[in-house]
Coordinates of C-alpha atoms in Angstrom, one line a residue:
M123 CA 5.4 62.2 -16.6
T124 CA 8.0 59.7 -14.7
S125 CA 10.6 58.3 -17.1
T126 CA 12.4 54.4 -15.7
P127 CA 16.2 54.4 -15.1
T128 CA 18.0 53.4 -17.5
H129 CA 20.3 51.3 -14.8
I130 CA 17.9 49.2 -14.3
R131 CA 17.2 46.2 -16.9
K132 CA 13.8 44.8 -17.9
E133 CA 13.4 40.5 -17.7
P134 CA 11.6 39.4 -20.7
A135 CA 8.0 38.5 -20.0
G136 CA 8.3 34.2 -18.9
A137 CA 11.9 34.5 -17.8
L138 CA 12.8 33.5 -15.1
P139 CA 14.8 34.7 -12.5
A140 CA 18.8 33.9 -12.3
A141 CA 18.9 33.2 -8.6
S142 CA 17.0 34.4 -5.5
A143 CA 16.6 37.6 -3.8
P144 CA 19.9 38.2 -1.7
G145 CA 20.1 35.5 2.0
G146 CA 17.3 32.7 0.3
P147 CA 17.6 29.6 -0.1
V148 CA 19.0 28.9 -4.6
R149 CA 16.3 26.4 -6.0
R150 CA 17.2 24.9 -8.8
P151 CA 13.6 24.8 -11.7
T152 CA 11.3 21.7 -11.1
A153 CA 12.5 21.2 -14.6
R154 CA 15.5 20.0 -14.5
R155 CA 14.9 17.9 -11.0
V156 CA 12.3 15.6 -13.0
R157 CA 15.8 15.7 -14.9
D158 CA 17.5 14.0 -12.8
W159 CA 14.9 12.4 -11.1
L160 CA 14.3 10.7 -14.4
T161 CA 17.7 9.5 -15.0
A162 CA 18.6 7.8 -11.5
F163 CA 15.5 6.0 -11.5
A164 CA 16.0 5.2 -15.2
F165 CA 20.0 4.0 -14.3
T166 CA 18.8 2.6 -11.1
V167 CA 15.9 0.0 -12.4
P168 CA 17.1 -2.6 -14.0
A169 CA 20.4 -2.9 -11.4
L170 CA 16.8 -3.8 -8.6
L171 CA 15.8 -5.4 -11.2
L172 CA 18.9 -7.7 -12.0
F173 CA 18.6 -7.9 -8.3
G174 CA 15.7 -8.2 -7.4
A175 CA 15.0 -11.0 -9.7
L176 CA 19.2 -12.7 -8.6
V177 CA 18.6 -12.8 -4.9
L178 CA 15.8 -11.4 -3.3
L179 CA 13.6 -13.4 -5.3
P180 CA 15.5 -17.0 -4.5
I181 CA 16.2 -16.3 -0.5
L182 CA 12.8 -15.8 -0.2
F183 CA 12.0 -18.4 -2.6
A184 CA 14.4 -20.8 -0.2
L185 CA 12.9 -19.3 3.0
Y186 CA 8.9 -20.3 1.6
T187 CA 10.3 -24.4 1.0
A188 CA 12.1 -24.4 4.1
F189 CA 8.8 -24.4 6.0
F190 CA 7.9 -27.5 3.2
N191 CA 9.1 -31.3 3.3
W192 CA 9.8 -31.5 -0.3
G193 CA 12.0 -33.4 -2.4
G194 CA 12.6 -30.5 -5.6
F195 CA 10.8 -31.6 -7.4
N196 CA 7.3 -30.0 -8.1
M197 CA 6.4 -27.7 -6.0
P198 CA 6.8 -27.5 -2.7
S199 CA 3.1 -28.8 -1.4
D200 CA 3.8 -31.4 2.4
F201 CA 3.8 -28.4 4.3
V202 CA 5.7 -28.6 7.6
G203 CA 5.6 -26.0 9.9
I204 CA 9.0 -24.8 11.6
D205 CA 9.4 -28.6 12.2
N206 CA 13.0 -27.9 10.1
F207 CA 14.2 -25.3 12.0
T208 CA 13.0 -27.7 14.7
K209 CA 15.1 -30.7 13.5
L210 CA 18.1 -28.4 12.6
V211 CA 18.4 -27.1 16.8
K212 CA 18.0 -31.5 18.2
D213 CA 20.1 -32.6 15.1
P214 CA 24.0 -33.9 15.9
V215 CA 25.6 -33.3 12.0
F216 CA 24.2 -29.4 12.6
L217 CA 24.9 -29.0 15.7
G218 CA 29.3 -30.5 14.8
D219 CA 28.6 -28.6 11.8
L220 CA 28.0 -25.4 13.9
W221 CA 31.2 -26.7 16.5
R222 CA 33.6 -26.7 13.3
G223 CA 32.5 -23.9 12.1
F224 CA 33.4 -22.5 15.2
L225 CA 37.4 -23.9 14.7
L226 CA 37.4 -22.4 11.5
I227 CA 36.7 -19.9 12.7
A228 CA 39.2 -19.2 15.3
F229 CA 42.5 -21.2 13.1
S230 CA 41.4 -18.0 10.4
L231 CA 41.6 -15.3 13.9
V232 CA 44.3 -16.7 15.5
L233 CA 47.2 -18.1 13.7
Q234 CA 46.2 -17.5 9.0
L235 CA 45.3 -13.7 9.7
P236 CA 49.0 -12.6 12.6
F237 CA 50.6 -14.5 10.0
A238 CA 49.3 -13.3 6.4
L239 CA 50.2 -9.8 9.2
A240 CA 53.5 -11.3 9.9
M241 CA 53.9 -11.6 6.4
A242 CA 53.2 -8.2 4.7
V243 CA 55.4 -5.9 7.2
M244 CA 58.2 -8.8 6.5
L245 CA 57.5 -8.3 2.6
N246 CA 57.2 -3.9 2.9
Q247 CA 60.7 -3.6 4.2
K248 CA 63.4 -3.0 1.8
L249 CA 64.0 -6.8 1.0
R250 CA 65.7 -7.5 -2.4
G251 CA 63.4 -9.6 -4.7
R252 CA 60.6 -8.7 -2.9
A253 CA 57.9 -7.5 -5.2
F254 CA 58.5 -12.4 -6.9
Y255 CA 58.0 -13.4 -2.9
R256 CA 55.0 -11.2 -3.2
M257 CA 53.7 -12.6 -7.2
L258 CA 55.2 -16.5 -4.7
F259 CA 52.8 -15.5 -1.6
F260 CA 50.1 -14.5 -4.1
A261 CA 49.8 -17.7 -6.5
P262 CA 48.5 -20.0 -3.9
Y263 CA 45.0 -17.2 -3.9
V264 CA 44.6 -17.4 -8.2
L265 CA 44.4 -20.9 -8.3
S266 CA 40.7 -22.0 -7.6
E267 CA 39.8 -24.1 -5.3
V268 CA 38.7 -27.3 -7.3
I269 CA 42.2 -26.7 -8.6
T270 CA 43.9 -26.7 -5.3
G271 CA 41.3 -29.8 -3.7
V272 CA 42.7 -31.5 -6.7
L273 CA 46.2 -30.7 -5.9
F274 CA 46.8 -31.6 -1.9
S275 CA 43.9 -34.2 -2.3
M276 CA 46.9 -36.4 -4.5
I277 CA 49.3 -34.7 -2.1
F278 CA 48.5 -35.6 1.4
A279 CA 47.1 -38.9 -0.4
P280 CA 48.2 -42.0 1.9
D281 CA 51.4 -44.1 1.6
S282 CA 51.8 -42.8 -2.4
G283 CA 51.1 -39.9 -2.4
L284 CA 54.6 -36.4 -1.6
A285 CA 53.7 -34.9 1.7
D286 CA 54.4 -39.1 3.6
R287 CA 57.8 -39.9 0.7
V288 CA 58.9 -36.5 1.7
L289 CA 58.4 -37.8 5.2
G290 CA 60.1 -41.6 5.0
S291 CA 62.6 -40.0 3.0
I292 CA 64.1 -38.1 6.8
G293 CA 63.3 -40.9 8.3
L294 CA 59.6 -39.6 9.3
D295 CA 57.9 -42.4 8.7
G296 CA 55.4 -42.1 11.8
L297 CA 54.2 -39.5 11.2
G298 CA 52.8 -39.2 8.1
G299 CA 49.4 -41.5 7.8
L300 CA 45.9 -40.8 6.5
W301 CA 45.0 -37.3 6.9
F302 CA 42.4 -36.5 5.1
A303 CA 40.9 -39.8 5.6
D304 CA 41.6 -40.2 9.7
Q305 CA 38.3 -38.0 11.6
S306 CA 41.9 -37.4 14.3
T307 CA 43.4 -36.0 11.5
V308 CA 41.2 -34.7 9.1
L309 CA 41.3 -31.4 10.2
P310 CA 44.3 -29.6 11.2
T311 CA 45.4 -31.1 7.6
L312 CA 42.6 -28.7 5.9
F313 CA 43.4 -26.2 8.5
L314 CA 47.0 -26.4 6.5
V315 CA 45.5 -25.8 3.5
M316 CA 43.3 -23.4 4.1
G317 CA 45.3 -21.1 5.0
W318 CA 48.1 -21.9 2.2
K319 CA 45.2 -21.3 -0.2
Y320 CA 43.7 -17.4 1.7
F321 CA 46.4 -15.8 3.6
G322 CA 47.7 -14.5 0.4
F323 CA 44.9 -12.1 -0.2
H324 CA 45.2 -11.1 3.2
M325 CA 48.8 -11.0 3.4
M326 CA 48.4 -8.2 0.1
L327 CA 45.3 -5.8 1.7
Y328 CA 47.0 -5.2 4.7
L329 CA 50.3 -4.9 2.8
A330 CA 48.1 -2.4 0.9
G331 CA 47.0 -0.9 4.5
L332 CA 51.1 -0.4 5.1
Q333 CA 51.9 1.2 2.6
G334 CA 49.2 3.4 3.3
I335 CA 51.1 4.9 6.8
P336 CA 53.8 7.9 5.5
P337 CA 57.6 6.6 6.1
E338 CA 57.0 10.1 8.8
L339 CA 55.6 8.7 10.8
H340 CA 58.0 6.4 12.0
E341 CA 61.2 8.7 11.1
A342 CA 60.1 10.3 13.1
A343 CA 58.9 7.9 16.5
R344 CA 62.7 7.0 15.7
L345 CA 64.4 9.8 16.3
D346 CA 62.7 9.8 19.2
G347 CA 64.3 6.3 20.2
A348 CA 61.0 4.4 19.8
N349 CA 62.5 0.6 18.9
A350 CA 61.1 -1.9 16.2
W351 CA 58.5 -2.7 17.8
Q352 CA 57.3 -0.2 19.9
R353 CA 56.4 1.8 16.6
F354 CA 54.5 -1.4 15.6
R355 CA 52.9 -1.0 18.9
H356 CA 52.1 2.2 18.3
I357 CA 51.9 3.9 15.2
T358 CA 51.3 0.4 12.4
L359 CA 48.5 -1.4 14.8
P360 CA 46.0 1.7 15.0
L361 CA 46.7 3.3 11.8
L362 CA 46.4 -0.7 9.7
G363 CA 42.9 -1.5 12.0
P364 CA 40.7 -0.9 9.8
T365 CA 42.5 -3.0 7.0
I366 CA 42.5 -5.2 10.5
R367 CA 38.7 -4.8 10.6
I368 CA 37.4 -5.4 7.2
S369 CA 39.9 -9.0 7.3
I370 CA 39.3 -10.7 9.9
F371 CA 34.7 -9.4 8.5
L372 CA 36.1 -11.1 5.2
S373 CA 37.5 -13.9 7.2
V374 CA 35.3 -14.8 9.9
I375 CA 31.6 -14.5 7.1
G376 CA 34.3 -17.0 4.5
A377 CA 34.5 -20.2 6.7
I378 CA 30.9 -19.6 7.5
Q379 CA 29.8 -19.6 4.2
L380 CA 33.5 -22.2 3.6
F381 CA 31.7 -24.8 0.9
D382 CA 33.9 -25.7 -1.8
L383 CA 37.8 -26.7 -0.7
V384 CA 35.9 -29.3 1.6
W385 CA 33.7 -30.5 -0.7
I386 CA 36.7 -31.2 -3.9
I387 CA 38.8 -32.2 -1.2
T388 CA 36.2 -34.7 1.8
A389 CA 32.8 -33.7 1.3
G390 CA 32.6 -33.8 4.4
G391 CA 34.2 -36.5 5.9
P392 CA 34.7 -39.1 7.3
D393 CA 32.3 -39.1 9.3
H394 CA 31.3 -35.6 8.9
A395 CA 34.4 -34.6 10.8
S396 CA 35.5 -31.2 7.9
E397 CA 31.8 -31.4 7.4
T398 CA 30.6 -28.1 6.9
L399 CA 27.4 -26.0 6.7
A400 CA 27.4 -25.2 3.8
V401 CA 28.5 -28.6 2.3
S402 CA 25.8 -30.7 5.3
M403 CA 23.3 -28.3 3.1
F404 CA 24.3 -29.4 -0.1
T405 CA 24.2 -33.0 0.8
Y406 CA 20.7 -32.9 2.3
G407 CA 19.2 -30.9 -0.4
F408 CA 21.1 -32.5 -3.4
K409 CA 22.1 -35.8 -2.4
R410 CA 19.6 -36.5 -0.2
Y411 CA 17.0 -34.8 -1.9
Q412 CA 15.5 -33.2 1.2
V413 CA 15.6 -29.7 -0.4
G414 CA 13.5 -28.0 2.5
Y415 CA 15.6 -29.7 6.2
G416 CA 18.2 -27.6 3.1
M417 CA 17.1 -24.6 2.7
A418 CA 15.8 -24.4 6.6
I419 CA 20.5 -25.4 7.1
S420 CA 20.9 -22.3 4.7
A421 CA 18.2 -20.1 6.6
A422 CA 20.3 -21.0 9.2
I423 CA 23.4 -19.7 7.2
F424 CA 21.5 -16.5 6.4
L425 CA 20.9 -16.2 9.5
I426 CA 24.1 -16.4 10.4
S427 CA 25.4 -14.1 8.3
L428 CA 24.0 -11.7 8.9
I429 CA 24.3 -11.5 12.7
F430 CA 26.9 -11.5 12.2
A431 CA 27.3 -9.0 9.6
V432 CA 25.9 -6.3 11.8
I433 CA 26.5 -6.4 15.3
Y434 CA 30.0 -6.0 13.9
Q435 CA 28.9 -3.2 12.1
R436 CA 27.3 -2.0 14.6
F437 CA 30.3 -2.3 17.8
V438 CA 33.1 -2.7 15.6
M439 CA 33.0 -0.4 12.2
R440 CA 31.1 1.6 13.5
R441 CA 33.9 4.4 13.6
D442 CA 35.3 3.3 9.6
T443 CA 32.3 4.0 8.3
E444 CA 30.8 7.0 10.3
G445 CA 34.5 8.5 8.9
A446 CA 33.4 7.2 5.2
L447 CA 29.9 9.0 5.4
T448 CA 31.5 11.6 6.9
N449 CA 34.4 12.0 3.8
M450 CA 31.1 12.1 1.5
R451 CA 29.5 14.4 3.1
G452 CA 32.5 17.0 3.2
A453 CA 33.4 16.3 -0.3
R454 CA 29.8 16.8 -2.1

């Protein structure tokens, strides 16, 4: 007879091994894996249902109605194919909206964002009352577009507005004018309102990025003899790059989809001089009851935004997204 060694412990019948063989992969029990999948499913499905019902279905329905001559009542039945889309490329109003959208983007990138960056750099310094100035410059962004539109409609009212009165009091009556009521001045005046309204948001983005830059880098560069411009050029700008790229992306998308501020102030007038793509879509769909054509414009807005987002993420934000994914994998 052979006896069983006392140092070998027998596992109970039906028990699972605590770990796999040395060097082999560790596998979790099947029941636990199924439970994890069910938990993920339970948390994901409600969100997917809401996203599908509130986002995907309206988008698909809008694309569907873009192929019909539909006034918005009953179900669409007058199928016209791609006529609404061919009409877009020949419509001078739509082409003008594209040009004005490009001007809005150029204004944001050339004037608004550099000004916001300059203010952020200034308010990142040790200045007395800088917290108050940050709050003061960010406050316009907190105001709703409706309040902003009504406020500046009163300020730039011809003759009786605050702007004309201030200019008249200092002897500059000739600079006053019709502001929003003249085709030659409506866009510059609208740019001024947009800059006042939105630059504070981008300024706060840049401030957050600036405060994430270690001050030791600037101190080391200062000791090496670098002046303020060299420190800004070779330290601040490169490290602020991801924040600047996000700011540009949000600014361009916002300019493409701009609606409420323009609608409150000018409703696209005078004579389409301040009209944007979104204002044109709303006018055709809800004012003229040409919903099919309005949905074709909305499809164009969606396509333009999508193409820009894909190209921008692929070629401009590629390093940022790859870095985020790498950090996420390393944290697992």
